[in-house]
Amino acid sequence: MSAQSSVDFVLRPFEGIPAEPDLVAMREIIPAATAVATLAKEYGGREITFVTSLPESWPALHRTDGAVLIALQTHAGSGDLSRDLADRILAALELEPGTPIVNQTIPGPGPRLQDILDLTKPIDIHVHDNFDFWLDPTVERSKELDASLKEAADAIIETVQLKSVPHAFWCRMGAREFLRWSFAQDEEKVLDALARLHVKRESTIGGGKYIGAFRASGISIPVWELPRGSEAEDIEEAAAEFLPKFTAAIDDDSALDVYQRRARAGIVARQKTLR
């Protein structure tokens, strides 16, 4: 039996990790971000940093200052992303500082993120507008390196993490602004909740219209198109007001009525699955 076939497919690889919605967002919809996690004591108890991506699509990097960076925006491997990332973390810890993991390998059975991380410690995401986190901040930078980093930063979709609610991200694409909100609740309950609110005409946020959702790593990321010119700070209050209504709709276990079912069908039709 091959290593690949010996690891079962996991639809929701980050389930059980408190930062699941942010890790999925980092993997799928945020151009540049970092999130520091702590390993369990039996795996050294040190900090590692999840990042959106690394130069040349490296899966991991043991930076020259000793920091260990693990990229989330990489291709799937064994079918269990949590197992793949845990394997990369353990491999990167063994590398000499200044060394990347260049090629992805497909691991066999072994510990997952849920096994090697200290889940009692917070994993806080920080959205960046550049890729300076790739580098040891004490290393002298050349003009060529600065130019390369600037070129990479110029291609970033402007993204801001909201402060008033968790796991929500404003972004600007061309002349249009959007809110993308990552939810860890069961996908079906998220769809039901959106349908309930839509029928009551309460599915808008800050004048923004719900336009669809991404499905990624087993969870849903609803998307609203915002009024033209909206900035992140313009929707903070509206998002904070929307969250308790949405939470109540998710907690509602009653059967959908005919109008809600019709709305739900339209919502389902506007989903897009990401890998």
PDB file of C-alpha atoms in Angstrom:
ATOM      1  CA  MET A   1       0.000   0.000   0.000  1.00  0.00           C
ATOM      2  CA  SER A   2       1.362   3.441  -0.929  1.00  0.00           C
ATOM      3  CA  ALA A   3       1.826   6.247   1.587  1.00  0.00           C
ATOM      4  CA  GLN A   4      -0.783   8.297  -0.237  1.00  0.00           C
ATOM      5  CA  SER A   5      -3.469   5.597  -0.047  1.00  0.00           C
ATOM      6  CA  SER A   6      -2.711   4.938   3.618  1.00  0.00           C
ATOM      7  CA  VAL A   7      -3.930   8.380   4.707  1.00  0.00           C
ATOM      8  CA  ASP A   8      -7.697   8.865   4.646  1.00  0.00           C
ATOM      9  CA  PHE A   9      -9.196  11.907   2.948  1.00  0.00           C
ATOM     10  CA  VAL A  10     -10.344  14.547   5.448  1.00  0.00           C
ATOM     11  CA  LEU A  11     -12.901  17.074   4.199  1.00  0.00           C
ATOM     12  CA  ARG A  12     -12.454  19.394   7.180  1.00  0.00           C
ATOM     13  CA  PRO A  13      -8.743  19.141   8.059  1.00  0.00           C
ATOM     14  CA  PHE A  14      -8.635  21.989  10.605  1.00  0.00           C
ATOM     15  CA  GLU A  15     -11.688  20.891  12.580  1.00  0.00           C
ATOM     16  CA  GLY A  16     -11.085  21.137  16.316  1.00  0.00           C
ATOM     17  CA  ILE A  17      -8.497  23.912  15.990  1.00  0.00           C
ATOM     18  CA  PRO A  18      -9.966  27.143  17.433  1.00  0.00           C
ATOM     19  CA  ALA A  19      -8.432  29.178  14.598  1.00  0.00           C
ATOM     20  CA  GLU A  20      -9.978  26.963  11.906  1.00  0.00           C
ATOM     21  CA  PRO A  21     -11.836  29.790  10.089  1.00  0.00           C
ATOM     22  CA  ASP A  22      -8.697  31.946   9.936  1.00  0.00           C
ATOM     23  CA  LEU A  23      -6.459  29.107   8.756  1.00  0.00           C
ATOM     24  CA  VAL A  24      -8.917  28.308   5.959  1.00  0.00           C
ATOM     25  CA  ALA A  25      -9.081  31.996   5.037  1.00  0.00           C
ATOM     26  CA  MET A  26      -5.275  32.173   4.948  1.00  0.00           C
ATOM     27  CA  ARG A  27      -5.183  29.172   2.651  1.00  0.00           C
ATOM     28  CA  GLU A  28      -7.844  30.401   0.257  1.00  0.00           C
ATOM     29  CA  ILE A  29      -8.700  34.114   0.270  1.00  0.00           C
ATOM     30  CA  ILE A  30      -5.969  36.184   1.961  1.00  0.00           C
ATOM     31  CA  PRO A  31      -2.881  37.116  -0.062  1.00  0.00           C
ATOM     32  CA  ALA A  32      -0.474  37.821   2.806  1.00  0.00           C
ATOM     33  CA  ALA A  33      -0.886  36.894   6.466  1.00  0.00           C
ATOM     34  CA  THR A  34       0.850  35.179   9.368  1.00  0.00           C
ATOM     35  CA  ALA A  35      -0.419  33.303  12.412  1.00  0.00           C
ATOM     36  CA  VAL A  36       1.830  32.185  15.267  1.00  0.00           C
ATOM     37  CA  ALA A  37       1.031  28.824  16.889  1.00  0.00           C
ATOM     38  CA  THR A  38       2.641  26.957  19.773  1.00  0.00           C
ATOM     39  CA  LEU A  39       3.660  23.322  19.617  1.00  0.00           C
ATOM     40  CA  ALA A  40       2.602  20.922  22.354  1.00  0.00           C
ATOM     41  CA  LYS A  41       5.240  20.226  25.010  1.00  0.00           C
ATOM     42  CA  GLU A  42       5.933  16.732  23.680  1.00  0.00           C
ATOM     43  CA  TYR A  43       6.855  18.321  20.343  1.00  0.00           C
ATOM     44  CA  GLY A  44       9.141  20.955  21.825  1.00  0.00           C
ATOM     45  CA  GLY A  45       6.707  23.612  23.011  1.00  0.00           C
ATOM     46  CA  ARG A  46       8.202  26.245  20.695  1.00  0.00           C
ATOM     47  CA  GLU A  47       6.412  28.675  18.404  1.00  0.00           C
ATOM     48  CA  ILE A  48       6.003  28.171  14.655  1.00  0.00           C
ATOM     49  CA  THR A  49       4.399  30.559  12.175  1.00  0.00           C
ATOM     50  CA  PHE A  50       1.793  29.707   9.579  1.00  0.00           C
ATOM     51  CA  VAL A  51       2.086  31.970   6.530  1.00  0.00           C
ATOM     52  CA  THR A  52      -0.018  32.311   3.418  1.00  0.00           C
ATOM     53  CA  SER A  53       2.866  31.583   1.043  1.00  0.00           C
ATOM     54  CA  LEU A  54       6.640  31.483   0.711  1.00  0.00           C
ATOM     55  CA  PRO A  55       9.068  32.332  -2.125  1.00  0.00           C
ATOM     56  CA  GLU A  56       9.086  29.900  -5.043  1.00  0.00           C
ATOM     57  CA  SER A  57       6.108  28.075  -3.499  1.00  0.00           C
ATOM     58  CA  TRP A  58       8.263  26.484  -0.792  1.00  0.00           C
ATOM     59  CA  PRO A  59       6.149  24.415   1.608  1.00  0.00           C
ATOM     60  CA  ALA A  60       8.235  25.503   4.626  1.00  0.00           C
ATOM     61  CA  LEU A  61      11.257  27.545   5.642  1.00  0.00           C
ATOM     62  CA  HIS A  62      13.545  27.430   8.669  1.00  0.00           C
ATOM     63  CA  ARG A  63      14.481  31.096   8.544  1.00  0.00           C
ATOM     64  CA  THR A  64      18.004  32.305   9.329  1.00  0.00           C
ATOM     65  CA  ASP A  65      16.881  33.685  12.708  1.00  0.00           C
ATOM     66  CA  GLY A  66      15.465  30.295  13.682  1.00  0.00           C
ATOM     67  CA  ALA A  67      11.824  31.062  12.954  1.00  0.00           C
ATOM     68  CA  VAL A  68       9.950  28.185  11.301  1.00  0.00           C
ATOM     69  CA  LEU A  69       7.454  29.288   8.614  1.00  0.00           C
ATOM     70  CA  ILE A  70       4.845  26.889   7.220  1.00  0.00           C
ATOM     71  CA  ALA A  71       3.007  27.839   4.016  1.00  0.00           C
ATOM     72  CA  LEU A  72      -0.716  27.158   3.784  1.00  0.00           C
ATOM     73  CA  GLN A  73      -1.210  28.011   0.110  1.00  0.00           C
ATOM     74  CA  THR A  74       0.327  24.834  -1.250  1.00  0.00           C
ATOM     75  CA  HIS A  75      -1.032  21.928  -3.255  1.00  0.00           C
ATOM     76  CA  ALA A  76      -2.875  19.132  -1.485  1.00  0.00           C
ATOM     77  CA  GLY A  77      -0.791  16.079  -0.688  1.00  0.00           C
ATOM     78  CA  SER A  78      -2.009  13.020   1.186  1.00  0.00           C
ATOM     79  CA  GLY A  79      -5.678  14.010   1.268  1.00  0.00           C
ATOM     80  CA  ASP A  80      -5.405  15.217   4.860  1.00  0.00           C
ATOM     81  CA  LEU A  81      -4.002  18.738   4.881  1.00  0.00           C
ATOM     82  CA  SER A  82      -3.630  18.637   8.657  1.00  0.00           C
ATOM     83  CA  ARG A  83      -1.368  15.592   8.380  1.00  0.00           C
ATOM     84  CA  ASP A  84       0.635  17.200   5.562  1.00  0.00           C
ATOM     85  CA  LEU A  85       1.237  20.400   7.532  1.00  0.00           C
ATOM     86  CA  ALA A  86       2.207  18.541  10.699  1.00  0.00           C
ATOM     87  CA  ASP A  87       4.731  16.543   8.700  1.00  0.00           C
ATOM     88  CA  ARG A  88       6.206  19.730   7.226  1.00  0.00           C
ATOM     89  CA  ILE A  89       6.474  21.362  10.639  1.00  0.00           C
ATOM     90  CA  LEU A  90       8.363  18.424  12.113  1.00  0.00           C
ATOM     91  CA  ALA A  91      10.640  18.236   9.062  1.00  0.00           C
ATOM     92  CA  ALA A  92      11.335  21.993   9.081  1.00  0.00           C
ATOM     93  CA  LEU A  93      12.337  21.882  12.746  1.00  0.00           C
ATOM     94  CA  GLU A  94      15.176  19.551  11.806  1.00  0.00           C
ATOM     95  CA  LEU A  95      16.561  21.822   9.074  1.00  0.00           C
ATOM     96  CA  GLU A  96      19.524  24.133   9.508  1.00  0.00           C
ATOM     97  CA  PRO A  97      18.485  27.805   9.832  1.00  0.00           C
ATOM     98  CA  GLY A  98      18.316  29.444   6.415  1.00  0.00           C
ATOM     99  CA  THR A  99      17.071  26.247   4.733  1.00  0.00           C
ATOM    100  CA  PRO A 100      13.710  25.791   2.973  1.00  0.00           C
ATOM    101  CA  ILE A 101      11.780  22.638   2.215  1.00  0.00           C
ATOM    102  CA  VAL A 102      11.780  22.845  -1.562  1.00  0.00           C
ATOM    103  CA  ASN A 103       9.641  19.865  -2.566  1.00  0.00           C
ATOM    104  CA  GLN A 104       6.444  18.589  -1.038  1.00  0.00           C
ATOM    105  CA  THR A 105       6.328  14.966   0.036  1.00  0.00           C
ATOM    106  CA  ILE A 106       3.272  12.812   0.647  1.00  0.00           C
ATOM    107  CA  PRO A 107       3.463  11.549   4.207  1.00  0.00           C
ATOM    108  CA  GLY A 108       2.088   8.303   5.522  1.00  0.00           C
ATOM    109  CA  PRO A 109       0.058   8.004   8.721  1.00  0.00           C
ATOM    110  CA  GLY A 110       1.302  10.100  11.612  1.00  0.00           C
ATOM    111  CA  PRO A 111       0.491  13.049  13.865  1.00  0.00           C
ATOM    112  CA  ARG A 112      -1.808  15.815  12.656  1.00  0.00           C
ATOM    113  CA  LEU A 113      -1.887  19.494  13.599  1.00  0.00           C
ATOM    114  CA  GLN A 114      -4.461  18.651  16.248  1.00  0.00           C
ATOM    115  CA  ASP A 115      -1.855  16.334  17.810  1.00  0.00           C
ATOM    116  CA  ILE A 116       1.244  18.515  17.672  1.00  0.00           C
ATOM    117  CA  LEU A 117      -0.195  21.969  18.455  1.00  0.00           C
ATOM    118  CA  ASP A 118      -0.989  23.279  21.921  1.00  0.00           C
ATOM    119  CA  LEU A 119      -4.653  24.070  21.290  1.00  0.00           C
ATOM    120  CA  THR A 120      -4.951  25.949  24.595  1.00  0.00           C
ATOM    121  CA  LYS A 121      -2.751  28.726  23.174  1.00  0.00           C
ATOM    122  CA  PRO A 122      -4.251  31.320  20.818  1.00  0.00           C
ATOM    123  CA  ILE A 123      -3.419  31.352  17.109  1.00  0.00           C
ATOM    124  CA  ASP A 124      -3.882  34.990  16.156  1.00  0.00           C
ATOM    125  CA  ILE A 125      -3.890  35.970  12.495  1.00  0.00           C
ATOM    126  CA  HIS A 126      -2.204  39.143  11.253  1.00  0.00           C
ATOM    127  CA  VAL A 127      -2.937  40.376   7.730  1.00  0.00           C
ATOM    128  CA  HIS A 128      -0.012  42.080   5.947  1.00  0.00           C
ATOM    129  CA  ASP A 129       0.274  44.363   2.922  1.00  0.00           C
ATOM    130  CA  ASN A 130       3.676  42.951   1.954  1.00  0.00           C
ATOM    131  CA  PHE A 131       5.799  39.803   2.208  1.00  0.00           C
ATOM    132  CA  ASP A 132       8.520  41.124   4.494  1.00  0.00           C
ATOM    133  CA  PHE A 133       7.716  38.289   6.897  1.00  0.00           C
ATOM    134  CA  TRP A 134       9.595  35.981   4.562  1.00  0.00           C
ATOM    135  CA  LEU A 135      12.867  37.467   5.832  1.00  0.00           C
ATOM    136  CA  ASP A 136      14.873  37.536   9.026  1.00  0.00           C
ATOM    137  CA  PRO A 137      14.390  41.194  10.034  1.00  0.00           C
ATOM    138  CA  THR A 138      18.046  41.447  11.096  1.00  0.00           C
ATOM    139  CA  VAL A 139      19.411  40.453   7.678  1.00  0.00           C
ATOM    140  CA  GLU A 140      20.732  43.251   5.477  1.00  0.00           C
ATOM    141  CA  ARG A 141      18.583  43.686   2.387  1.00  0.00           C
ATOM    142  CA  SER A 142      19.868  44.458  -1.081  1.00  0.00           C
ATOM    143  CA  LYS A 143      18.233  46.770  -3.612  1.00  0.00           C
ATOM    144  CA  GLU A 144      17.436  43.718  -5.730  1.00  0.00           C
ATOM    145  CA  LEU A 145      15.701  41.995  -2.825  1.00  0.00           C
ATOM    146  CA  ASP A 146      13.721  45.102  -1.953  1.00  0.00           C
ATOM    147  CA  ALA A 147      12.634  45.426  -5.578  1.00  0.00           C
ATOM    148  CA  SER A 148      11.522  41.788  -5.631  1.00  0.00           C
ATOM    149  CA  LEU A 149       9.535  42.186  -2.421  1.00  0.00           C
ATOM    150  CA  LYS A 150       7.923  45.366  -3.731  1.00  0.00           C
ATOM    151  CA  GLU A 151       6.916  43.640  -6.945  1.00  0.00           C
ATOM    152  CA  ALA A 152       5.291  40.842  -4.946  1.00  0.00           C
ATOM    153  CA  ALA A 153       3.545  43.329  -2.642  1.00  0.00           C
ATOM    154  CA  ASP A 154       2.193  45.336  -5.581  1.00  0.00           C
ATOM    155  CA  ALA A 155       0.289  42.238  -6.743  1.00  0.00           C
ATOM    156  CA  ILE A 156      -1.503  41.785  -3.400  1.00  0.00           C
ATOM    157  CA  ILE A 157      -5.271  42.232  -3.317  1.00  0.00           C
ATOM    158  CA  GLU A 158      -5.858  44.882  -0.660  1.00  0.00           C
ATOM    159  CA  THR A 159      -7.259  43.011   2.343  1.00  0.00           C
ATOM    160  CA  VAL A 160      -8.153  44.180   5.859  1.00  0.00           C
ATOM    161  CA  GLN A 161      -9.224  42.060   8.811  1.00  0.00           C
ATOM    162  CA  LEU A 162     -12.269  43.474  10.593  1.00  0.00           C
ATOM    163  CA  LYS A 163     -11.835  44.348  14.265  1.00  0.00           C
ATOM    164  CA  SER A 164     -15.449  44.181  15.409  1.00  0.00           C
ATOM    165  CA  VAL A 165     -16.064  40.529  14.506  1.00  0.00           C
ATOM    166  CA  PRO A 166     -13.854  37.452  14.101  1.00  0.00           C
ATOM    167  CA  HIS A 167     -12.779  35.803  10.846  1.00  0.00           C
ATOM    168  CA  ALA A 168     -14.119  38.561   8.544  1.00  0.00           C
ATOM    169  CA  PHE A 169     -12.070  40.232   5.821  1.00  0.00           C
ATOM    170  CA  TRP A 170     -12.751  43.299   3.685  1.00  0.00           C
ATOM    171  CA  CYS A 171     -11.021  43.362   0.313  1.00  0.00           C
ATOM    172  CA  ARG A 172     -10.850  45.579  -2.752  1.00  0.00           C
ATOM    173  CA  MET A 173     -10.619  44.110  -6.242  1.00  0.00           C
ATOM    174  CA  GLY A 174     -10.329  46.780  -8.888  1.00  0.00           C
ATOM    175  CA  ALA A 175     -13.170  49.245  -8.284  1.00  0.00           C
ATOM    176  CA  ARG A 176     -15.250  46.798  -6.220  1.00  0.00           C
ATOM    177  CA  GLU A 177     -15.209  46.038  -2.502  1.00  0.00           C
ATOM    178  CA  PHE A 178     -16.253  42.822  -0.808  1.00  0.00           C
ATOM    179  CA  LEU A 179     -16.678  41.290   2.628  1.00  0.00           C
ATOM    180  CA  ARG A 180     -15.593  37.669   2.955  1.00  0.00           C
ATOM    181  CA  TRP A 181     -16.517  36.015   6.249  1.00  0.00           C
ATOM    182  CA  SER A 182     -15.228  32.600   7.273  1.00  0.00           C
ATOM    183  CA  PHE A 183     -17.488  30.490   9.518  1.00  0.00           C
ATOM    184  CA  ALA A 184     -16.577  27.260  11.318  1.00  0.00           C
ATOM    185  CA  GLN A 185     -20.179  26.173  11.868  1.00  0.00           C
ATOM    186  CA  ASP A 186     -21.573  23.275   9.860  1.00  0.00           C
ATOM    187  CA  GLU A 187     -21.950  24.252   6.200  1.00  0.00           C
ATOM    188  CA  GLU A 188     -25.589  23.201   6.039  1.00  0.00           C
ATOM    189  CA  LYS A 189     -26.463  25.321   9.072  1.00  0.00           C
ATOM    190  CA  VAL A 190     -24.726  28.327   7.511  1.00  0.00           C
ATOM    191  CA  LEU A 191     -26.817  27.904   4.363  1.00  0.00           C
ATOM    192  CA  ASP A 192     -30.011  27.527   6.399  1.00  0.00           C
ATOM    193  CA  ALA A 193     -29.156  30.660   8.387  1.00  0.00           C
ATOM    194  CA  LEU A 194     -28.537  32.706   5.256  1.00  0.00           C
ATOM    195  CA  ALA A 195     -31.878  31.529   3.844  1.00  0.00           C
ATOM    196  CA  ARG A 196     -33.737  32.488   7.025  1.00  0.00           C
ATOM    197  CA  LEU A 197     -32.219  35.963   7.015  1.00  0.00           C
ATOM    198  CA  HIS A 198     -32.713  36.432   3.275  1.00  0.00           C
ATOM    199  CA  VAL A 199     -36.453  35.832   3.557  1.00  0.00           C
ATOM    200  CA  LYS A 200     -36.627  38.419   6.358  1.00  0.00           C
ATOM    201  CA  ARG A 201     -34.568  40.834   4.216  1.00  0.00           C
ATOM    202  CA  GLU A 202     -31.841  40.775   6.849  1.00  0.00           C
ATOM    203  CA  SER A 203     -29.021  39.204   4.840  1.00  0.00           C
ATOM    204  CA  THR A 204     -27.383  42.503   3.894  1.00  0.00           C
ATOM    205  CA  ILE A 205     -24.398  44.030   5.688  1.00  0.00           C
ATOM    206  CA  GLY A 206     -23.740  47.759   5.543  1.00  0.00           C
ATOM    207  CA  GLY A 207     -25.800  48.087   2.394  1.00  0.00           C
ATOM    208  CA  GLY A 208     -23.809  45.231   0.870  1.00  0.00           C
ATOM    209  CA  LYS A 209     -25.606  42.412  -0.951  1.00  0.00           C
ATOM    210  CA  TYR A 210     -24.915  38.733  -0.353  1.00  0.00           C
ATOM    211  CA  ILE A 211     -23.614  37.364  -3.661  1.00  0.00           C
ATOM    212  CA  GLY A 212     -22.449  33.828  -2.907  1.00  0.00           C
ATOM    213  CA  ALA A 213     -20.055  31.716  -0.895  1.00  0.00           C
ATOM    214  CA  PHE A 214     -16.804  29.834  -1.191  1.00  0.00           C
ATOM    215  CA  ARG A 215     -16.668  26.256   0.066  1.00  0.00           C
ATOM    216  CA  ALA A 216     -13.185  25.390   1.297  1.00  0.00           C
ATOM    217  CA  SER A 217     -11.675  22.810   3.655  1.00  0.00           C
ATOM    218  CA  GLY A 218     -15.150  21.764   4.737  1.00  0.00           C
ATOM    219  CA  ILE A 219     -16.450  25.183   5.805  1.00  0.00           C
ATOM    220  CA  SER A 220     -18.301  28.068   4.176  1.00  0.00           C
ATOM    221  CA  ILE A 221     -17.047  31.598   3.431  1.00  0.00           C
ATOM    222  CA  PRO A 222     -20.047  33.806   2.517  1.00  0.00           C
ATOM    223  CA  VAL A 223     -19.314  36.876   0.390  1.00  0.00           C
ATOM    224  CA  TRP A 224     -21.075  40.246   0.254  1.00  0.00           C
ATOM    225  CA  GLU A 225     -20.472  42.886  -2.413  1.00  0.00           C
ATOM    226  CA  LEU A 226     -20.321  46.243  -0.654  1.00  0.00           C
ATOM    227  CA  PRO A 227     -21.382  49.683  -1.877  1.00  0.00           C
ATOM    228  CA  ARG A 228     -18.735  51.182  -4.140  1.00  0.00           C
ATOM    229  CA  GLY A 229     -15.989  52.944  -2.249  1.00  0.00           C
ATOM    230  CA  SER A 230     -16.680  51.242   1.085  1.00  0.00           C
ATOM    231  CA  GLU A 231     -13.669  50.979   3.368  1.00  0.00           C
ATOM    232  CA  ALA A 232     -13.183  48.354   6.062  1.00  0.00           C
ATOM    233  CA  GLU A 233     -14.008  50.800   8.840  1.00  0.00           C
ATOM    234  CA  ASP A 234     -17.301  51.661   7.138  1.00  0.00           C
ATOM    235  CA  ILE A 235     -18.737  48.185   7.756  1.00  0.00           C
ATOM    236  CA  GLU A 236     -17.353  47.418  11.210  1.00  0.00           C
ATOM    237  CA  GLU A 237     -20.538  48.474  13.021  1.00  0.00           C
ATOM    238  CA  ALA A 238     -22.837  46.784  10.500  1.00  0.00           C
ATOM    239  CA  ALA A 239     -20.895  43.517  10.752  1.00  0.00           C
ATOM    240  CA  ALA A 240     -21.078  43.635  14.559  1.00  0.00           C
ATOM    241  CA  GLU A 241     -24.857  44.133  14.336  1.00  0.00           C
ATOM    242  CA  PHE A 242     -25.230  41.287  11.821  1.00  0.00           C
ATOM    243  CA  LEU A 243     -23.323  38.657  13.804  1.00  0.00           C
ATOM    244  CA  PRO A 244     -25.845  38.040  16.644  1.00  0.00           C
ATOM    245  CA  LYS A 245     -28.690  37.786  14.121  1.00  0.00           C
ATOM    246  CA  PHE A 246     -26.713  35.310  12.076  1.00  0.00           C
ATOM    247  CA  THR A 247     -25.724  33.296  15.157  1.00  0.00           C
ATOM    248  CA  ALA A 248     -29.367  33.106  16.237  1.00  0.00           C
ATOM    249  CA  ALA A 249     -30.346  31.931  12.751  1.00  0.00           C
ATOM    250  CA  ILE A 250     -27.662  29.226  12.864  1.00  0.00           C
ATOM    251  CA  ASP A 251     -28.936  28.049  16.255  1.00  0.00           C
ATOM    252  CA  ASP A 252     -32.513  27.825  14.934  1.00  0.00           C
ATOM    253  CA  ASP A 253     -33.195  24.112  14.371  1.00  0.00           C
ATOM    254  CA  SER A 254     -36.750  24.498  13.078  1.00  0.00           C
ATOM    255  CA  ALA A 255     -37.570  23.226   9.592  1.00  0.00           C
ATOM    256  CA  LEU A 256     -37.318  25.742   6.775  1.00  0.00           C
ATOM    257  CA  ASP A 257     -40.626  26.886   5.330  1.00  0.00           C
ATOM    258  CA  VAL A 258     -41.350  26.948   1.598  1.00  0.00           C
ATOM    259  CA  TYR A 259     -40.016  30.490   1.143  1.00  0.00           C
ATOM    260  CA  GLN A 260     -36.834  29.737   3.057  1.00  0.00           C
ATOM    261  CA  ARG A 261     -36.266  26.546   1.054  1.00  0.00           C
ATOM    262  CA  ARG A 262     -36.650  28.503  -2.167  1.00  0.00           C
ATOM    263  CA  ALA A 263     -34.158  31.107  -0.922  1.00  0.00           C
ATOM    264  CA  ARG A 264     -31.768  28.353   0.147  1.00  0.00           C
ATOM    265  CA  ALA A 265     -31.836  26.802  -3.329  1.00  0.00           C
ATOM    266  CA  GLY A 266     -30.728  30.118  -4.785  1.00  0.00           C
ATOM    267  CA  ILE A 267     -27.993  30.448  -2.173  1.00  0.00           C
ATOM    268  CA  VAL A 268     -26.688  26.938  -2.890  1.00  0.00           C
ATOM    269  CA  ALA A 269     -26.542  27.764  -6.599  1.00  0.00           C
ATOM    270  CA  ARG A 270     -24.188  30.642  -5.835  1.00  0.00           C
ATOM    271  CA  GLN A 271     -21.552  28.557  -4.069  1.00  0.00           C
ATOM    272  CA  LYS A 272     -18.097  27.947  -5.480  1.00  0.00           C
ATOM    273  CA  THR A 273     -15.912  25.118  -4.233  1.00  0.00           C
ATOM    274  CA  LEU A 274     -12.220  25.941  -3.800  1.00  0.00           C
ATOM    275  CA  ARG A 275      -9.992  22.841  -4.092  1.00  0.00           C
TER     276      ARG A 275
END
